[in-house]
Amino acid sequence: MQITDGFVSTDHGRIHFLEAGSGPAIILLHTNGNSAYEYEDMLNILGQRFRVIAWDQPGHGDSDCVTRHYSVEDFSDALACFMEALGLKTASVLGSSIGGAIATDFGARYGDKIDTLFICEAPVRTQEVWKGNWSNTEKNYGMASQTMAQIENRLNHVDEEFLTRWNVDRNKAGSWTMTQVMWALRQYDMEGAMAKITCKPVVVVGGKSGVKAAEPIYRKLIDGMSFELMENSGHFPMLDEPDVLSEIVVKHIDAKA
C-alpha cells in the first residue's frame, strides 16, 4: 500500500498528514507527543478499502507549531478546518488519548461532519486524580526523549527502531507543547462533552489500560454507544494490535452502512 504525505493550509497553520487508499474517508488522530506515523500499520491495512488520512495534530510532527495554549476545543476546531481544506464534508473519525478527547469534542460539536465516530483510550478523570498524578505527568512529558526502560512496559512491541521514531516525534513536539496538551486534557469537561454526543460512537479501550475503569461513565453518559475491549492492548491499541483495531473499524463502518 502506497502511503503519501501532504500539507494543507488552515486557520490553525499548515497541517501535515499521511494518506493511503481511496473510498470513504477515515481520519485518524494520534496520541500526545506522537504523529501520523503512529498509524502507519493501520494506514496499510485500512487503505485497502478506505481513504485513510492520519494528521499531525497542530504543534506535532511536521505541522506548524502552536504559539499559545490550545484547548481540546481548539484542536477540534482545527480538525474541522482540516476537513474543509481537504474538501471533506463528512468522514469517519478515530482518535486515541488526546485524539480521543478531540474526537469526543468533535462528536459533541460537529456531529454533522461524522460518519462513524471511534473514541479510543480517552481519559475520564476527576480533578482530584489529575492533581494527585500531576508530578508523574510532568515527568512523562517535561523531558522529550525517553529510554527503552521508560516505555517498554507501556507497549507490546518495542525495539531500537521504534524507540528512535518515538523520540523523533516527541522532540518535534517538544516538552512545552506536550505538557500543554495534558493541561488541555486536565481542564476539559469530558463528561459534559460525552453527554452531548448524538452520533452513537464506538468506544475502544485496552484491556491493559487504566482507561477501561471509565467504562461505566461512558455507558452512563453516551446514549447508544458500542463498547470494544481490546484485551491484549494497553494505552496504544494502534501500536499494540493495529490489525484488531482495524477490524473493529471495518466492522462498525460496515454495520452502519
mmCIF file of C-alpha atoms in Angstrom:
data_model
loop_
_atom_site.group_PDB
_atom_site.id
_atom_site.type_symbol
_atom_site.label_atom_id
_atom_site.label_comp_id
_atom_site.label_asym_id
_atom_site.label_seq_id
_atom_site.Cartn_x
_atom_site.Cartn_y
_atom_site.Cartn_z
ATOM 1 C CA MET A 1 0.000 0.000 0.000
ATOM 2 C CA GLN A 2 1.442 3.348 -1.029
ATOM 3 C CA ILE A 3 1.403 5.973 1.709
ATOM 4 C CA THR A 4 1.775 9.578 0.597
ATOM 5 C CA ASP A 5 2.126 12.740 2.621
ATOM 6 C CA GLY A 6 0.933 16.277 2.131
ATOM 7 C CA PHE A 7 0.116 19.604 3.720
ATOM 8 C CA VAL A 8 -2.973 21.799 3.835
ATOM 9 C CA SER A 9 -3.192 25.411 4.968
ATOM 10 C CA THR A 10 -5.790 26.201 7.625
ATOM 11 C CA ASP A 11 -6.661 28.923 10.128
ATOM 12 C CA HIS A 12 -4.591 26.832 12.570
ATOM 13 C CA GLY A 13 -1.476 26.857 10.422
ATOM 14 C CA ARG A 14 -0.123 24.342 7.955
ATOM 15 C CA ILE A 15 -1.151 20.793 8.856
ATOM 16 C CA HIS A 16 0.793 17.755 7.687
ATOM 17 C CA PHE A 17 -0.831 14.384 7.050
ATOM 18 C CA LEU A 18 -0.233 10.882 5.726
ATOM 19 C CA GLU A 19 -2.750 9.300 3.374
ATOM 20 C CA ALA A 20 -3.413 5.911 1.793
ATOM 21 C CA GLY A 21 -6.132 4.289 -0.296
ATOM 22 C CA SER A 22 -9.389 5.548 -1.727
ATOM 23 C CA GLY A 23 -13.073 5.343 -0.888
ATOM 24 C CA PRO A 24 -14.989 6.571 2.170
ATOM 25 C CA ALA A 25 -12.751 8.773 4.304
ATOM 26 C CA ILE A 26 -11.396 7.883 7.745
ATOM 27 C CA ILE A 27 -9.390 10.425 9.753
ATOM 28 C CA LEU A 28 -7.007 9.155 12.452
ATOM 29 C CA LEU A 29 -5.963 11.333 15.412
ATOM 30 C CA HIS A 30 -2.774 10.354 17.255
ATOM 31 C CA THR A 31 -1.743 10.451 20.918
ATOM 32 C CA ASN A 32 0.181 13.201 22.701
ATOM 33 C CA GLY A 33 3.774 13.591 21.538
ATOM 34 C CA ASN A 34 3.352 11.286 18.566
ATOM 35 C CA SER A 35 2.440 11.907 14.930
ATOM 36 C CA ALA A 36 0.653 10.452 11.933
ATOM 37 C CA TYR A 37 3.332 7.741 11.841
ATOM 38 C CA GLU A 38 1.681 6.186 14.895
ATOM 39 C CA TYR A 39 -0.960 4.879 12.455
ATOM 40 C CA GLU A 40 1.385 3.636 9.726
ATOM 41 C CA ASP A 41 0.288 -0.003 10.131
ATOM 42 C CA MET A 42 -3.387 0.943 10.092
ATOM 43 C CA LEU A 43 -2.897 3.099 7.002
ATOM 44 C CA ASN A 44 -1.603 -0.004 5.220
ATOM 45 C CA ILE A 45 -4.496 -2.169 6.465
ATOM 46 C CA LEU A 46 -7.445 0.210 6.133
ATOM 47 C CA GLY A 47 -6.110 1.742 2.934
ATOM 48 C CA GLN A 48 -7.161 -1.446 1.137
ATOM 49 C CA ARG A 49 -10.804 -0.294 1.429
ATOM 50 C CA PHE A 50 -10.872 3.337 2.525
ATOM 51 C CA ARG A 51 -9.272 6.718 2.023
ATOM 52 C CA VAL A 52 -7.349 6.861 5.297
ATOM 53 C CA ILE A 53 -5.872 10.145 6.495
ATOM 54 C CA ALA A 54 -3.717 10.493 9.620
ATOM 55 C CA TRP A 55 -2.946 14.064 10.628
ATOM 56 C CA ASP A 56 -0.117 15.615 12.577
ATOM 57 C CA GLN A 57 -2.019 17.456 15.305
ATOM 58 C CA PRO A 58 -1.114 21.185 15.415
ATOM 59 C CA GLY A 59 2.153 21.503 17.312
ATOM 60 C CA HIS A 60 3.160 17.922 16.461
ATOM 61 C CA GLY A 61 5.054 16.137 13.720
ATOM 62 C CA ASP A 62 5.577 18.355 10.683
ATOM 63 C CA SER A 63 2.541 20.566 11.275
ATOM 64 C CA ASP A 64 3.098 24.173 12.296
ATOM 65 C CA CYS A 65 3.991 24.873 15.918
ATOM 66 C CA VAL A 66 1.365 26.296 18.234
ATOM 67 C CA THR A 67 2.292 29.630 19.796
ATOM 68 C CA ARG A 68 -0.338 29.679 22.539
ATOM 69 C CA HIS A 69 -2.205 27.224 24.724
ATOM 70 C CA TYR A 70 -4.587 25.076 22.695
ATOM 71 C CA SER A 71 -7.671 23.705 24.413
ATOM 72 C CA VAL A 72 -9.344 20.485 23.326
ATOM 73 C CA GLU A 73 -11.968 22.676 21.657
ATOM 74 C CA ASP A 74 -9.211 24.481 19.706
ATOM 75 C CA PHE A 75 -7.860 21.177 18.408
ATOM 76 C CA SER A 76 -11.409 20.134 17.492
ATOM 77 C CA ASP A 77 -11.884 23.383 15.570
ATOM 78 C CA ALA A 78 -8.577 22.697 13.811
ATOM 79 C CA LEU A 79 -9.915 19.292 12.766
ATOM 80 C CA ALA A 80 -12.983 20.941 11.223
ATOM 81 C CA CYS A 81 -10.702 23.306 9.297
ATOM 82 C CA PHE A 82 -8.518 20.359 8.257
ATOM 83 C CA MET A 83 -11.528 18.534 6.814
ATOM 84 C CA GLU A 84 -12.644 21.650 4.973
ATOM 85 C CA ALA A 85 -9.169 22.114 3.484
ATOM 86 C CA LEU A 86 -9.279 18.504 2.255
ATOM 87 C CA GLY A 87 -12.736 19.049 0.743
ATOM 88 C CA LEU A 88 -14.378 16.536 3.080
ATOM 89 C CA LYS A 89 -17.953 17.260 4.136
ATOM 90 C CA THR A 90 -18.039 14.116 6.295
ATOM 91 C CA ALA A 91 -15.653 11.387 7.416
ATOM 92 C CA SER A 92 -15.356 8.659 9.985
ATOM 93 C CA VAL A 93 -13.111 9.862 12.815
ATOM 94 C CA LEU A 94 -10.955 7.785 15.153
ATOM 95 C CA GLY A 95 -8.889 9.398 17.879
ATOM 96 C CA SER A 96 -6.865 7.946 20.747
ATOM 97 C CA SER A 97 -5.908 9.547 24.097
ATOM 98 C CA ILE A 98 -5.786 13.310 23.354
ATOM 99 C CA GLY A 99 -7.043 12.263 19.921
ATOM 100 C CA GLY A 100 -9.909 10.529 21.701
ATOM 101 C CA ALA A 101 -10.736 13.700 23.611
ATOM 102 C CA ILE A 102 -10.668 15.660 20.350
ATOM 103 C CA ALA A 103 -12.937 13.033 18.789
ATOM 104 C CA THR A 104 -15.285 13.351 21.773
ATOM 105 C CA ASP A 105 -15.473 17.127 21.392
ATOM 106 C CA PHE A 106 -15.901 16.766 17.642
ATOM 107 C CA GLY A 107 -18.835 14.429 18.260
ATOM 108 C CA ALA A 108 -20.355 16.926 20.692
ATOM 109 C CA ARG A 109 -19.979 19.998 18.470
ATOM 110 C CA TYR A 110 -19.522 18.788 14.876
ATOM 111 C CA GLY A 111 -21.718 15.700 14.748
ATOM 112 C CA ASP A 112 -22.982 16.536 11.263
ATOM 113 C CA LYS A 113 -19.446 16.027 9.903
ATOM 114 C CA ILE A 114 -19.088 12.476 11.264
ATOM 115 C CA ASP A 115 -19.972 9.199 9.551
ATOM 116 C CA THR A 116 -18.792 6.833 12.316
ATOM 117 C CA LEU A 117 -17.039 8.048 15.474
ATOM 118 C CA PHE A 118 -14.415 5.975 17.312
ATOM 119 C CA ILE A 119 -13.264 7.203 20.733
ATOM 120 C CA CYS A 120 -10.169 5.265 21.839
ATOM 121 C CA GLU A 121 -8.454 5.394 25.213
ATOM 122 C CA ALA A 122 -9.847 8.844 26.072
ATOM 123 C CA PRO A 123 -9.148 9.538 29.766
ATOM 124 C CA VAL A 124 -12.005 10.432 32.114
ATOM 125 C CA ARG A 125 -10.530 11.615 35.422
ATOM 126 C CA THR A 126 -11.654 13.776 38.318
ATOM 127 C CA GLN A 127 -9.761 16.953 39.080
ATOM 128 C CA GLU A 128 -8.508 15.307 42.271
ATOM 129 C CA VAL A 129 -6.965 12.462 40.261
ATOM 130 C CA TRP A 130 -5.417 14.881 37.772
ATOM 131 C CA LYS A 131 -3.872 16.926 40.594
ATOM 132 C CA GLY A 132 -2.650 13.895 42.517
ATOM 133 C CA ASN A 133 -0.911 12.414 39.469
ATOM 134 C CA TRP A 134 0.395 15.673 38.001
ATOM 135 C CA SER A 135 4.008 15.173 39.093
ATOM 136 C CA ASN A 136 4.110 11.920 37.097
ATOM 137 C CA THR A 137 2.532 13.713 34.141
ATOM 138 C CA GLU A 138 5.265 16.344 34.228
ATOM 139 C CA LYS A 139 7.958 13.661 34.440
ATOM 140 C CA ASN A 140 6.475 11.889 31.416
ATOM 141 C CA TYR A 141 6.138 14.985 29.229
ATOM 142 C CA GLY A 142 8.542 17.523 30.734
ATOM 143 C CA MET A 143 11.507 15.886 29.010
ATOM 144 C CA ALA A 144 11.109 14.930 25.370
ATOM 145 C CA SER A 145 13.421 11.947 24.917
ATOM 146 C CA GLN A 146 12.715 8.692 26.723
ATOM 147 C CA THR A 147 14.662 5.490 27.249
ATOM 148 C CA MET A 148 13.683 1.970 26.343
ATOM 149 C CA ALA A 149 13.063 1.244 30.029
ATOM 150 C CA GLN A 150 10.584 4.126 30.272
ATOM 151 C CA ILE A 151 8.311 2.874 27.512
ATOM 152 C CA GLU A 152 8.730 -0.891 27.175
ATOM 153 C CA ASN A 153 6.164 -1.626 29.885
ATOM 154 C CA ARG A 154 3.579 0.564 28.122
ATOM 155 C CA LEU A 155 3.676 -1.190 24.752
ATOM 156 C CA ASN A 156 3.640 -4.750 23.443
ATOM 157 C CA HIS A 157 6.483 -4.344 20.955
ATOM 158 C CA VAL A 158 9.461 -2.027 21.418
ATOM 159 C CA ASP A 159 12.814 -2.130 19.626
ATOM 160 C CA GLU A 160 15.537 0.390 18.810
ATOM 161 C CA GLU A 161 13.899 1.437 15.536
ATOM 162 C CA PHE A 162 10.616 2.077 17.305
ATOM 163 C CA LEU A 163 12.357 3.996 20.114
ATOM 164 C CA THR A 164 14.024 6.252 17.554
ATOM 165 C CA ARG A 165 10.697 7.046 15.865
ATOM 166 C CA TRP A 166 9.082 7.625 19.287
ATOM 167 C CA ASN A 167 11.765 10.112 20.325
ATOM 168 C CA VAL A 168 11.873 11.873 16.963
ATOM 169 C CA ASP A 169 8.159 12.608 17.290
ATOM 170 C CA ARG A 170 8.400 13.660 20.942
ATOM 171 C CA ASN A 171 11.262 16.030 20.163
ATOM 172 C CA LYS A 172 9.392 17.526 17.219
ATOM 173 C CA ALA A 173 6.502 18.318 19.554
ATOM 174 C CA GLY A 174 8.710 19.388 22.462
ATOM 175 C CA SER A 175 8.113 19.292 26.192
ATOM 176 C CA TRP A 176 6.161 22.571 26.380
ATOM 177 C CA THR A 177 3.620 21.518 23.742
ATOM 178 C CA MET A 178 3.199 18.034 25.209
ATOM 179 C CA THR A 179 2.673 19.428 28.708
ATOM 180 C CA GLN A 180 0.174 21.970 27.386
ATOM 181 C CA VAL A 181 -1.759 19.116 25.780
ATOM 182 C CA MET A 182 -2.003 17.492 29.190
ATOM 183 C CA TRP A 183 -3.289 20.765 30.632
ATOM 184 C CA ALA A 184 -5.882 20.806 27.859
ATOM 185 C CA LEU A 185 -6.999 17.329 28.903
ATOM 186 C CA ARG A 186 -6.977 18.242 32.577
ATOM 187 C CA GLN A 187 -9.141 21.314 32.011
ATOM 188 C CA TYR A 188 -11.554 19.705 29.557
ATOM 189 C CA ASP A 189 -15.048 18.654 30.648
ATOM 190 C CA MET A 190 -15.035 15.156 29.159
ATOM 191 C CA GLU A 191 -18.219 14.074 30.903
ATOM 192 C CA GLY A 192 -20.101 17.165 29.772
ATOM 193 C CA ALA A 193 -18.974 16.622 26.184
ATOM 194 C CA MET A 194 -19.853 12.917 26.211
ATOM 195 C CA ALA A 195 -23.405 13.745 27.246
ATOM 196 C CA LYS A 196 -23.770 15.948 24.135
ATOM 197 C CA ILE A 197 -22.727 13.306 21.588
ATOM 198 C CA THR A 198 -25.653 12.234 19.410
ATOM 199 C CA CYS A 199 -23.936 10.049 16.790
ATOM 200 C CA LYS A 200 -23.706 6.801 18.838
ATOM 201 C CA PRO A 201 -19.932 6.344 18.850
ATOM 202 C CA VAL A 202 -17.779 3.273 19.285
ATOM 203 C CA VAL A 203 -15.699 3.442 22.472
ATOM 204 C CA VAL A 204 -12.478 1.388 22.404
ATOM 205 C CA VAL A 205 -10.236 0.722 25.405
ATOM 206 C CA GLY A 206 -7.270 -1.525 26.055
ATOM 207 C CA GLY A 207 -7.578 -4.391 28.494
ATOM 208 C CA LYS A 208 -4.200 -3.493 29.993
ATOM 209 C CA SER A 209 -5.028 0.201 30.324
ATOM 210 C CA GLY A 210 -6.404 2.114 33.278
ATOM 211 C CA VAL A 211 -8.884 3.853 30.992
ATOM 212 C CA LYS A 212 -11.075 0.735 30.998
ATOM 213 C CA ALA A 213 -12.188 1.709 34.524
ATOM 214 C CA ALA A 214 -14.153 4.556 32.932
ATOM 215 C CA GLU A 215 -16.461 2.160 31.060
ATOM 216 C CA PRO A 216 -19.430 2.766 33.435
ATOM 217 C CA ILE A 217 -19.088 6.527 32.918
ATOM 218 C CA TYR A 218 -19.080 6.127 29.148
ATOM 219 C CA ARG A 219 -22.136 3.876 29.262
ATOM 220 C CA LYS A 220 -23.997 6.267 31.542
ATOM 221 C CA LEU A 221 -23.349 9.408 29.513
ATOM 222 C CA ILE A 222 -23.249 8.316 25.866
ATOM 223 C CA ASP A 223 -26.612 7.103 24.652
ATOM 224 C CA GLY A 224 -26.489 4.097 22.324
ATOM 225 C CA MET A 225 -22.701 3.717 22.269
ATOM 226 C CA SER A 226 -20.935 0.493 21.347
ATOM 227 C CA PHE A 227 -18.064 -0.733 23.534
ATOM 228 C CA GLU A 228 -14.998 -2.644 22.375
ATOM 229 C CA LEU A 229 -12.402 -4.022 24.810
ATOM 230 C CA MET A 230 -9.054 -4.919 23.238
ATOM 231 C CA GLU A 231 -7.832 -7.388 25.845
ATOM 232 C CA ASN A 232 -4.206 -7.533 24.719
ATOM 233 C CA SER A 233 -3.656 -3.802 24.251
ATOM 234 C CA GLY A 234 -2.626 -1.024 26.589
ATOM 235 C CA HIS A 235 -2.959 2.728 26.039
ATOM 236 C CA PHE A 236 -1.718 2.482 22.439
ATOM 237 C CA PRO A 237 -4.009 -0.006 20.641
ATOM 238 C CA MET A 238 -2.975 1.238 17.196
ATOM 239 C CA LEU A 239 0.593 0.141 18.022
ATOM 240 C CA ASP A 240 -0.134 -2.948 20.120
ATOM 241 C CA GLU A 241 -2.764 -4.514 17.834
ATOM 242 C CA PRO A 242 -3.261 -2.488 14.648
ATOM 243 C CA ASP A 243 -4.943 -5.434 12.944
ATOM 244 C CA VAL A 244 -7.522 -5.843 15.724
ATOM 245 C CA LEU A 245 -8.304 -2.125 15.874
ATOM 246 C CA SER A 246 -8.631 -2.065 12.083
ATOM 247 C CA GLU A 247 -11.087 -4.985 12.245
ATOM 248 C CA ILE A 248 -13.170 -3.062 14.781
ATOM 249 C CA VAL A 249 -13.235 -0.035 12.498
ATOM 250 C CA VAL A 250 -14.292 -2.053 9.474
ATOM 251 C CA LYS A 251 -16.949 -3.952 11.449
ATOM 252 C CA HIS A 252 -18.676 -0.831 12.693
ATOM 253 C CA ILE A 253 -18.448 1.129 9.458
ATOM 254 C CA ASP A 254 -19.896 -1.844 7.569
ATOM 255 C CA ALA A 255 -22.645 -2.271 10.170
ATOM 256 C CA LYS A 256 -23.689 1.338 9.829
ATOM 257 C CA ALA A 257 -23.622 1.139 6.041
#
